[in-house]
PDB file of N, CA and C in Angstrom:
ATOM      1  N   UNK Q 137     -12.566  20.983 -30.979  1.00 47.00           N
ATOM      2  CA  UNK Q 137     -12.593  20.977 -29.539  1.00 47.00           C
ATOM      3  C   UNK Q 137     -11.154  21.042 -29.007  1.00 47.00           C
ATOM      4  N   UNK Q 138     -10.949  21.898 -28.038  1.00 53.00           N
ATOM      5  CA  UNK Q 138      -9.612  22.092 -27.478  1.00 53.00           C
ATOM      6  C   UNK Q 138      -9.330  21.030 -26.412  1.00 53.00           C
ATOM      7  N   UNK Q 139      -8.111  20.507 -26.431  1.00 61.00           N
ATOM      8  CA  UNK Q 139      -7.729  19.482 -25.464  1.00 61.00           C
ATOM      9  C   UNK Q 139      -7.460  20.129 -24.108  1.00 61.00           C
ATOM     10  N   UNK Q 140      -8.036  19.549 -23.044  1.00 60.00           N
ATOM     11  CA  UNK Q 140      -7.900  20.122 -21.706  1.00 60.00           C
ATOM     12  C   UNK Q 140      -6.530  19.852 -21.091  1.00 60.00           C
ATOM     13  N   UNK Q 141      -6.003  18.670 -21.302  1.00 65.00           N
ATOM     14  CA  UNK Q 141      -4.743  18.295 -20.691  1.00 65.00           C
ATOM     15  C   UNK Q 141      -3.739  17.917 -21.765  1.00 65.00           C
ATOM     16  N   UNK Q 142      -2.508  18.325 -21.549  1.00 69.00           N
ATOM     17  CA  UNK Q 142      -1.437  17.923 -22.446  1.00 69.00           C
ATOM     18  C   UNK Q 142      -0.692  16.777 -21.762  1.00 69.00           C
ATOM     19  N   UNK Q 143      -1.041  15.556 -22.141  1.00 70.00           N
ATOM     20  CA  UNK Q 143      -0.450  14.376 -21.509  1.00 70.00           C
ATOM     21  C   UNK Q 143       0.674  13.864 -22.392  1.00 70.00           C
ATOM     22  N   UNK Q 144       1.861  13.784 -21.811  1.00 72.00           N
ATOM     23  CA  UNK Q 144       2.977  13.158 -22.507  1.00 72.00           C
ATOM     24  C   UNK Q 144       3.469  11.990 -21.660  1.00 72.00           C
ATOM     25  N   UNK Q 145       4.522  11.342 -22.092  1.00 70.00           N
ATOM     26  CA  UNK Q 145       4.993  10.137 -21.412  1.00 70.00           C
ATOM     27  C   UNK Q 145       5.493  10.430 -19.996  1.00 70.00           C
ATOM     28  N   UNK Q 146       5.910  11.661 -19.722  1.00 72.00           N
ATOM     29  CA  UNK Q 146       6.447  12.007 -18.401  1.00 72.00           C
ATOM     30  C   UNK Q 146       5.354  12.224 -17.365  1.00 72.00           C
ATOM     31  N   UNK Q 147       4.131  12.461 -17.806  1.00 70.00           N
ATOM     32  CA  UNK Q 147       3.052  12.739 -16.858  1.00 70.00           C
ATOM     33  C   UNK Q 147       2.795  11.558 -15.926  1.00 70.00           C
ATOM     34  N   UNK Q 148       2.501  10.356 -16.425  1.00 71.00           N
ATOM     35  CA  UNK Q 148       2.319   9.245 -15.473  1.00 71.00           C
ATOM     36  C   UNK Q 148       3.635   8.729 -14.899  1.00 71.00           C
ATOM     37  N   UNK Q 149       4.730   8.998 -15.600  1.00 70.00           N
ATOM     38  CA  UNK Q 149       6.035   8.512 -15.133  1.00 70.00           C
ATOM     39  C   UNK Q 149       6.434   9.163 -13.815  1.00 70.00           C
ATOM     40  N   UNK Q 150       5.986  10.368 -13.557  1.00 74.00           N
ATOM     41  CA  UNK Q 150       6.335  11.073 -12.314  1.00 74.00           C
ATOM     42  C   UNK Q 150       5.797  10.352 -11.079  1.00 74.00           C
ATOM     43  N   UNK Q 151       4.747   9.570 -11.255  1.00 74.00           N
ATOM     44  CA  UNK Q 151       4.136   8.890 -10.112  1.00 74.00           C
ATOM     45  C   UNK Q 151       4.875   7.633  -9.687  1.00 74.00           C
ATOM     46  N   UNK Q 152       5.769   7.108 -10.528  1.00 74.00           N
ATOM     47  CA  UNK Q 152       6.443   5.857 -10.191  1.00 74.00           C
ATOM     48  C   UNK Q 152       7.251   5.956  -8.906  1.00 74.00           C
ATOM     49  N   UNK Q 153       7.976   7.023  -8.717  1.00 76.00           N
ATOM     50  CA  UNK Q 153       8.770   7.160  -7.495  1.00 76.00           C
ATOM     51  C   UNK Q 153       7.876   7.224  -6.264  1.00 76.00           C
ATOM     52  N   UNK Q 154       6.761   7.921  -6.410  1.00 80.00           N
ATOM     53  CA  UNK Q 154       5.847   8.040  -5.274  1.00 80.00           C
ATOM     54  C   UNK Q 154       5.270   6.686  -4.890  1.00 80.00           C
ATOM     55  N   UNK Q 155       4.864   5.908  -5.878  1.00 80.00           N
ATOM     56  CA  UNK Q 155       4.287   4.605  -5.583  1.00 80.00           C
ATOM     57  C   UNK Q 155       5.319   3.671  -4.970  1.00 80.00           C
ATOM     58  N   UNK Q 156       6.539   3.736  -5.457  1.00 81.00           N
ATOM     59  CA  UNK Q 156       7.591   2.880  -4.926  1.00 81.00           C
ATOM     60  C   UNK Q 156       7.846   3.205  -3.451  1.00 81.00           C
ATOM     61  N   UNK Q 157       7.922   4.481  -3.132  1.00 84.00           N
ATOM     62  CA  UNK Q 157       8.146   4.871  -1.738  1.00 84.00           C
ATOM     63  C   UNK Q 157       6.945   4.539  -0.864  1.00 84.00           C
ATOM     64  N   UNK Q 158       5.762   4.715  -1.421  1.00 84.00           N
ATOM     65  CA  UNK Q 158       4.549   4.392  -0.669  1.00 84.00           C
ATOM     66  C   UNK Q 158       4.485   2.904  -0.350  1.00 84.00           C
ATOM     67  N   UNK Q 159       4.769   2.069  -1.341  1.00 85.00           N
ATOM     68  CA  UNK Q 159       4.753   0.624  -1.107  1.00 85.00           C
ATOM     69  C   UNK Q 159       5.850   0.208  -0.130  1.00 85.00           C
ATOM     70  N   UNK Q 160       7.017   0.823  -0.229  1.00 89.00           N
ATOM     71  CA  UNK Q 160       8.104   0.502   0.690  1.00 89.00           C
ATOM     72  C   UNK Q 160       7.750   0.893   2.124  1.00 89.00           C
ATOM     73  N   UNK Q 161       7.178   2.071   2.307  1.00 90.00           N
ATOM     74  CA  UNK Q 161       6.812   2.528   3.652  1.00 90.00           C
ATOM     75  C   UNK Q 161       5.757   1.621   4.275  1.00 90.00           C
ATOM     76  N   UNK Q 162       4.738   1.272   3.498  1.00 90.00           N
ATOM     77  CA  UNK Q 162       3.692   0.416   4.060  1.00 90.00           C
ATOM     78  C   UNK Q 162       4.174  -1.013   4.272  1.00 90.00           C
ATOM     79  N   UNK Q 163       5.107  -1.487   3.463  1.00 91.00           N
ATOM     80  CA  UNK Q 163       5.668  -2.813   3.692  1.00 91.00           C
ATOM     81  C   UNK Q 163       6.462  -2.837   4.987  1.00 91.00           C
ATOM     82  N   UNK Q 164       7.226  -1.788   5.248  1.00 94.00           N
ATOM     83  CA  UNK Q 164       7.983  -1.715   6.505  1.00 94.00           C
ATOM     84  C   UNK Q 164       7.048  -1.675   7.709  1.00 94.00           C
ATOM     85  N   UNK Q 165       5.952  -0.911   7.609  1.00 93.00           N
ATOM     86  CA  UNK Q 165       4.986  -0.878   8.706  1.00 93.00           C
ATOM     87  C   UNK Q 165       4.352  -2.246   8.907  1.00 93.00           C
ATOM     88  N   UNK Q 166       4.009  -2.891   7.794  1.00 93.00           N
ATOM     89  CA  UNK Q 166       3.398  -4.211   7.857  1.00 93.00           C
ATOM     90  C   UNK Q 166       4.315  -5.194   8.584  1.00 93.00           C
ATOM     91  N   UNK Q 167       5.591  -5.205   8.226  1.00 95.00           N
ATOM     92  CA  UNK Q 167       6.531  -6.128   8.854  1.00 95.00           C
ATOM     93  C   UNK Q 167       6.716  -5.832  10.339  1.00 95.00           C
ATOM     94  N   UNK Q 168       6.760  -4.551  10.699  1.00 95.00           N
ATOM     95  CA  UNK Q 168       6.912  -4.187  12.109  1.00 95.00           C
ATOM     96  C   UNK Q 168       5.687  -4.617  12.912  1.00 95.00           C
ATOM     97  N   UNK Q 169       4.490  -4.396  12.361  1.00 95.00           N
ATOM     98  CA  UNK Q 169       3.277  -4.800  13.071  1.00 95.00           C
ATOM     99  C   UNK Q 169       3.164  -6.314  13.165  1.00 95.00           C
ATOM    100  N   UNK Q 170       3.575  -7.017  12.123  1.00 94.00           N
ATOM    101  CA  UNK Q 170       3.525  -8.485  12.165  1.00 94.00           C
ATOM    102  C   UNK Q 170       4.458  -9.019  13.249  1.00 94.00           C
ATOM    103  N   UNK Q 171       5.638  -8.442  13.380  1.00 96.00           N
ATOM    104  CA  UNK Q 171       6.566  -8.868  14.430  1.00 96.00           C
ATOM    105  C   UNK Q 171       5.992  -8.580  15.817  1.00 96.00           C
ATOM    106  N   UNK Q 172       5.341  -7.436  15.958  1.00 95.00           N
ATOM    107  CA  UNK Q 172       4.731  -7.084  17.241  1.00 95.00           C
ATOM    108  C   UNK Q 172       3.582  -8.038  17.580  1.00 95.00           C
ATOM    109  N   UNK Q 173       2.793  -8.404  16.580  1.00 95.00           N
ATOM    110  CA  UNK Q 173       1.698  -9.344  16.815  1.00 95.00           C
ATOM    111  C   UNK Q 173       2.246 -10.703  17.231  1.00 95.00           C
ATOM    112  N   UNK Q 174       3.312 -11.155  16.583  1.00 95.00           N
ATOM    113  CA  UNK Q 174       3.919 -12.435  16.965  1.00 95.00           C
ATOM    114  C   UNK Q 174       4.403 -12.414  18.411  1.00 95.00           C
ATOM    115  N   UNK Q 175       5.024 -11.304  18.784  1.00 95.00           N
ATOM    116  CA  UNK Q 175       5.528 -11.177  20.158  1.00 95.00           C
ATOM    117  C   UNK Q 175       4.376 -11.176  21.163  1.00 95.00           C
ATOM    118  N   UNK Q 176       3.339 -10.401  20.868  1.00 94.00           N
ATOM    119  CA  UNK Q 176       2.194 -10.345  21.783  1.00 94.00           C
ATOM    120  C   UNK Q 176       1.462 -11.684  21.839  1.00 94.00           C
ATOM    121  N   UNK Q 177       1.412 -12.377  20.715  1.00 94.00           N
ATOM    122  CA  UNK Q 177       0.738 -13.682  20.689  1.00 94.00           C
ATOM    123  C   UNK Q 177       1.488 -14.698  21.553  1.00 94.00           C
ATOM    124  N   UNK Q 178       2.812 -14.673  21.485  1.00 94.00           N
ATOM    125  CA  UNK Q 178       3.578 -15.607  22.329  1.00 94.00           C
ATOM    126  C   UNK Q 178       3.413 -15.256  23.805  1.00 94.00           C
ATOM    127  N   UNK Q 179       3.350 -13.969  24.127  1.00 93.00           N
ATOM    128  CA  UNK Q 179       3.109 -13.568  25.518  1.00 93.00           C
ATOM    129  C   UNK Q 179       1.716 -13.991  25.969  1.00 93.00           C
ATOM    130  N   UNK Q 180       0.759 -13.870  25.060  1.00 92.00           N
ATOM    131  CA  UNK Q 180      -0.626 -14.210  25.400  1.00 92.00           C
ATOM    132  C   UNK Q 180      -0.794 -15.726  25.568  1.00 92.00           C
ATOM    133  N   UNK Q 181       0.026 -16.504  24.860  1.00 93.00           N
ATOM    134  CA  UNK Q 181      -0.043 -17.964  25.021  1.00 93.00           C
ATOM    135  C   UNK Q 181       0.448 -18.392  26.402  1.00 93.00           C
ATOM    136  N   UNK Q 182       1.534 -17.777  26.867  1.00 93.00           N
ATOM    137  CA  UNK Q 182       2.084 -18.158  28.172  1.00 93.00           C
ATOM    138  C   UNK Q 182       1.249 -17.605  29.326  1.00 93.00           C
ATOM    139  N   UNK Q 183       0.736 -16.380  29.153  1.00 91.00           N
ATOM    140  CA  UNK Q 183      -0.057 -15.746  30.199  1.00 91.00           C
ATOM    141  C   UNK Q 183      -1.273 -15.082  29.556  1.00 91.00           C
ATOM    142  N   UNK Q 184      -2.405 -15.814  29.421  1.00 91.00           N
ATOM    143  CA  UNK Q 184      -3.586 -15.244  28.745  1.00 91.00           C
ATOM    144  C   UNK Q 184      -4.076 -13.969  29.436  1.00 91.00           C
ATOM    145  N   UNK Q 185      -4.351 -12.982  28.591  1.00 90.00           N
ATOM    146  CA  UNK Q 185      -4.749 -11.676  29.102  1.00 90.00           C
ATOM    147  C   UNK Q 185      -5.701 -11.042  28.095  1.00 90.00           C
ATOM    148  N   UNK Q 186      -6.798 -10.480  28.571  1.00 93.00           N
ATOM    149  CA  UNK Q 186      -7.782  -9.846  27.675  1.00 93.00           C
ATOM    150  C   UNK Q 186      -7.232  -8.569  27.039  1.00 93.00           C
ATOM    151  N   UNK Q 187      -6.370  -7.861  27.753  1.00 93.00           N
ATOM    152  CA  UNK Q 187      -5.789  -6.631  27.208  1.00 93.00           C
ATOM    153  C   UNK Q 187      -4.903  -6.959  26.007  1.00 93.00           C
ATOM    154  N   UNK Q 188      -4.098  -8.000  26.130  1.00 92.00           N
ATOM    155  CA  UNK Q 188      -3.239  -8.418  25.016  1.00 92.00           C
ATOM    156  C   UNK Q 188      -4.076  -8.876  23.828  1.00 92.00           C
ATOM    157  N   UNK Q 189      -5.170  -9.588  24.101  1.00 93.00           N
ATOM    158  CA  UNK Q 189      -6.037 -10.034  23.020  1.00 93.00           C
ATOM    159  C   UNK Q 189      -6.645  -8.838  22.290  1.00 93.00           C
ATOM    160  N   UNK Q 190      -7.051  -7.825  23.041  1.00 94.00           N
ATOM    161  CA  UNK Q 190      -7.586  -6.605  22.427  1.00 94.00           C
ATOM    162  C   UNK Q 190      -6.539  -5.886  21.591  1.00 94.00           C
ATOM    163  N   UNK Q 191      -5.311  -5.835  22.092  1.00 94.00           N
ATOM    164  CA  UNK Q 191      -4.235  -5.201  21.331  1.00 94.00           C
ATOM    165  C   UNK Q 191      -3.938  -5.966  20.045  1.00 94.00           C
ATOM    166  N   UNK Q 192      -3.953  -7.284  20.129  1.00 94.00           N
ATOM    167  CA  UNK Q 192      -3.700  -8.101  18.937  1.00 94.00           C
ATOM    168  C   UNK Q 192      -4.801  -7.879  17.900  1.00 94.00           C
ATOM    169  N   UNK Q 193      -6.054  -7.826  18.346  1.00 95.00           N
ATOM    170  CA  UNK Q 193      -7.160  -7.579  17.419  1.00 95.00           C
ATOM    171  C   UNK Q 193      -7.040  -6.211  16.756  1.00 95.00           C
ATOM    172  N   UNK Q 194      -6.642  -5.212  17.534  1.00 96.00           N
ATOM    173  CA  UNK Q 194      -6.452  -3.867  16.984  1.00 96.00           C
ATOM    174  C   UNK Q 194      -5.333  -3.850  15.945  1.00 96.00           C
ATOM    175  N   UNK Q 195      -4.235  -4.525  16.245  1.00 95.00           N
ATOM    176  CA  UNK Q 195      -3.112  -4.575  15.308  1.00 95.00           C
ATOM    177  C   UNK Q 195      -3.477  -5.352  14.045  1.00 95.00           C
ATOM    178  N   UNK Q 196      -4.311  -6.376  14.179  1.00 95.00           N
ATOM    179  CA  UNK Q 196      -4.775  -7.112  13.004  1.00 95.00           C
ATOM    180  C   UNK Q 196      -5.614  -6.214  12.096  1.00 95.00           C
ATOM    181  N   UNK Q 197      -6.443  -5.380  12.698  1.00 96.00           N
ATOM    182  CA  UNK Q 197      -7.223  -4.419  11.896  1.00 96.00           C
ATOM    183  C   UNK Q 197      -6.307  -3.443  11.170  1.00 96.00           C
ATOM    184  N   UNK Q 198      -5.259  -2.995  11.849  1.00 95.00           N
ATOM    185  CA  UNK Q 198      -4.300  -2.087  11.206  1.00 95.00           C
ATOM    186  C   UNK Q 198      -3.585  -2.769  10.047  1.00 95.00           C
ATOM    187  N   UNK Q 199      -3.236  -4.038  10.213  1.00 95.00           N
ATOM    188  CA  UNK Q 199      -2.591  -4.783   9.130  1.00 95.00           C
ATOM    189  C   UNK Q 199      -3.541  -4.923   7.951  1.00 95.00           C
ATOM    190  N   UNK Q 200      -4.824  -5.145   8.235  1.00 96.00           N
ATOM    191  CA  UNK Q 200      -5.802  -5.232   7.145  1.00 96.00           C
ATOM    192  C   UNK Q 200      -5.877  -3.906   6.377  1.00 96.00           C
ATOM    193  N   UNK Q 201      -5.857  -2.801   7.100  1.00 95.00           N
ATOM    194  CA  UNK Q 201      -5.862  -1.484   6.435  1.00 95.00           C
ATOM    195  C   UNK Q 201      -4.607  -1.277   5.588  1.00 95.00           C
ATOM    196  N   UNK Q 202      -3.471  -1.700   6.101  1.00 94.00           N
ATOM    197  CA  UNK Q 202      -2.222  -1.562   5.346  1.00 94.00           C
ATOM    198  C   UNK Q 202      -2.276  -2.403   4.077  1.00 94.00           C
ATOM    199  N   UNK Q 203      -2.799  -3.620   4.171  1.00 93.00           N
ATOM    200  CA  UNK Q 203      -2.938  -4.457   2.975  1.00 93.00           C
ATOM    201  C   UNK Q 203      -3.851  -3.796   1.949  1.00 93.00           C
ATOM    202  N   UNK Q 204      -4.926  -3.198   2.421  1.00 94.00           N
ATOM    203  CA  UNK Q 204      -5.844  -2.507   1.512  1.00 94.00           C
ATOM    204  C   UNK Q 204      -5.149  -1.326   0.843  1.00 94.00           C
ATOM    205  N   UNK Q 205      -4.388  -0.557   1.594  1.00 92.00           N
ATOM    206  CA  UNK Q 205      -3.655   0.579   1.019  1.00 92.00           C
ATOM    207  C   UNK Q 205      -2.620   0.112   0.009  1.00 92.00           C
ATOM    208  N   UNK Q 206      -1.961  -1.010   0.296  1.00 90.00           N
ATOM    209  CA  UNK Q 206      -0.991  -1.549  -0.651  1.00 90.00           C
ATOM    210  C   UNK Q 206      -1.681  -2.000  -1.930  1.00 90.00           C
ATOM    211  N   UNK Q 207      -2.851  -2.587  -1.816  1.00 92.00           N
ATOM    212  CA  UNK Q 207      -3.587  -3.020  -3.005  1.00 92.00           C
ATOM    213  C   UNK Q 207      -3.988  -1.817  -3.860  1.00 92.00           C
ATOM    214  N   UNK Q 208      -4.446  -0.751  -3.218  1.00 91.00           N
ATOM    215  CA  UNK Q 208      -4.803   0.461  -3.971  1.00 91.00           C
ATOM    216  C   UNK Q 208      -3.576   1.091  -4.626  1.00 91.00           C
ATOM    217  N   UNK Q 209      -2.456   1.087  -3.933  1.00 87.00           N
ATOM    218  CA  UNK Q 209      -1.230   1.648  -4.519  1.00 87.00           C
ATOM    219  C   UNK Q 209      -0.779   0.817  -5.715  1.00 87.00           C
ATOM    220  N   UNK Q 210      -0.865  -0.507  -5.596  1.00 89.00           N
ATOM    221  CA  UNK Q 210      -0.489  -1.363  -6.714  1.00 89.00           C
ATOM    222  C   UNK Q 210      -1.436  -1.162  -7.895  1.00 89.00           C
ATOM    223  N   UNK Q 211      -2.732  -1.012  -7.612  1.00 90.00           N
ATOM    224  CA  UNK Q 211      -3.700  -0.732  -8.680  1.00 90.00           C
ATOM    225  C   UNK Q 211      -3.408   0.587  -9.374  1.00 90.00           C
ATOM    226  N   UNK Q 212      -3.036   1.591  -8.612  1.00 86.00           N
ATOM    227  CA  UNK Q 212      -2.684   2.885  -9.189  1.00 86.00           C
ATOM    228  C   UNK Q 212      -1.429   2.788 -10.037  1.00 86.00           C
ATOM    229  N   UNK Q 213      -0.467   1.997  -9.584  1.00 86.00           N
ATOM    230  CA  UNK Q 213       0.747   1.779 -10.362  1.00 86.00           C
ATOM    231  C   UNK Q 213       0.414   1.097 -11.692  1.00 86.00           C
ATOM    232  N   UNK Q 214      -0.473   0.119 -11.654  1.00 89.00           N
ATOM    233  CA  UNK Q 214      -0.888  -0.572 -12.869  1.00 89.00           C
ATOM    234  C   UNK Q 214      -1.585   0.393 -13.832  1.00 89.00           C
ATOM    235  N   UNK Q 215      -2.420   1.272 -13.307  1.00 87.00           N
ATOM    236  CA  UNK Q 215      -3.105   2.261 -14.145  1.00 87.00           C
ATOM    237  C   UNK Q 215      -2.096   3.215 -14.774  1.00 87.00           C
ATOM    238  N   UNK Q 216      -1.053   3.585 -14.039  1.00 83.00           N
ATOM    239  CA  UNK Q 216      -0.002   4.438 -14.608  1.00 83.00           C
ATOM    240  C   UNK Q 216       0.709   3.738 -15.758  1.00 83.00           C
ATOM    241  N   UNK Q 217       0.969   2.445 -15.600  1.00 85.00           N
ATOM    242  CA  UNK Q 217       1.628   1.694 -16.672  1.00 85.00           C
ATOM    243  C   UNK Q 217       0.730   1.648 -17.905  1.00 85.00           C
ATOM    244  N   UNK Q 218      -0.552   1.406 -17.704  1.00 88.00           N
ATOM    245  CA  UNK Q 218      -1.492   1.377 -18.836  1.00 88.00           C
ATOM    246  C   UNK Q 218      -1.561   2.743 -19.499  1.00 88.00           C
ATOM    247  N   UNK Q 219      -1.582   3.796 -18.705  1.00 83.00           N
ATOM    248  CA  UNK Q 219      -1.620   5.154 -19.244  1.00 83.00           C
ATOM    249  C   UNK Q 219      -0.367   5.452 -20.062  1.00 83.00           C
ATOM    250  N   UNK Q 220       0.792   5.041 -19.565  1.00 83.00           N
ATOM    251  CA  UNK Q 220       2.028   5.256 -20.322  1.00 83.00           C
ATOM    252  C   UNK Q 220       2.017   4.482 -21.631  1.00 83.00           C
ATOM    253  N   UNK Q 221       1.476   3.276 -21.599  1.00 86.00           N
ATOM    254  CA  UNK Q 221       1.376   2.476 -22.817  1.00 86.00           C
ATOM    255  C   UNK Q 221       0.451   3.143 -23.832  1.00 86.00           C
ATOM    256  N   UNK Q 222      -0.668   3.666 -23.363  1.00 85.00           N
ATOM    257  CA  UNK Q 222      -1.598   4.352 -24.265  1.00 85.00           C
ATOM    258  C   UNK Q 222      -0.991   5.620 -24.858  1.00 85.00           C
ATOM    259  N   UNK Q 223      -0.231   6.349 -24.049  1.00 82.00           N
ATOM    260  CA  UNK Q 223       0.443   7.554 -24.547  1.00 82.00           C
ATOM    261  C   UNK Q 223       1.502   7.162 -25.572  1.00 82.00           C
ATOM    262  N   UNK Q 224       2.224   6.092 -25.286  1.00 83.00           N
ATOM    263  CA  UNK Q 224       3.271   5.630 -26.199  1.00 83.00           C
ATOM    264  C   UNK Q 224       2.701   5.184 -27.546  1.00 83.00           C
ATOM    265  N   UNK Q 225       1.526   4.589 -27.518  1.00 85.00           N
ATOM    266  CA  UNK Q 225       0.889   4.135 -28.746  1.00 85.00           C
ATOM    267  C   UNK Q 225       0.039   5.215 -29.412  1.00 85.00           C
ATOM    268  N   UNK Q 226       0.082   6.444 -28.859  1.00 79.00           N
ATOM    269  CA  UNK Q 226      -0.644   7.602 -29.389  1.00 79.00           C
ATOM    270  C   UNK Q 226      -2.158   7.360 -29.414  1.00 79.00           C
ATOM    271  N   UNK Q 227      -2.668   6.698 -28.398  1.00 75.00           N
ATOM    272  CA  UNK Q 227      -4.092   6.486 -28.282  1.00 75.00           C
ATOM    273  C   UNK Q 227      -4.774   7.485 -27.363  1.00 75.00           C
ATOM    274  N   UNK Q 228      -3.985   8.269 -26.667  1.00 61.00           N
ATOM    275  CA  UNK Q 228      -4.539   9.307 -25.779  1.00 61.00           C
ATOM    276  C   UNK Q 228      -4.152  10.652 -26.316  1.00 61.00           C
TER     277      UNK Q 228
END
């Protein structure tokens, strides 16, 4: 049977830079949104407003999505490490 893919150690290694940049970008977004939520929350404490509460809820949903994306990126990074280990041990 002919092998479909020629996997060497460089194949999963190419993804490391992408994952690092992806995690960095989403971490920066997360921090910016968290700061914005803190600011809106302090404004909402001094002057309660339904519009601010809606904005805070929307931003919380966005933060949840960012956390989910970061978890998937970290899982993909872990799979790349396992794949590199398997290639190194000649199991793939």
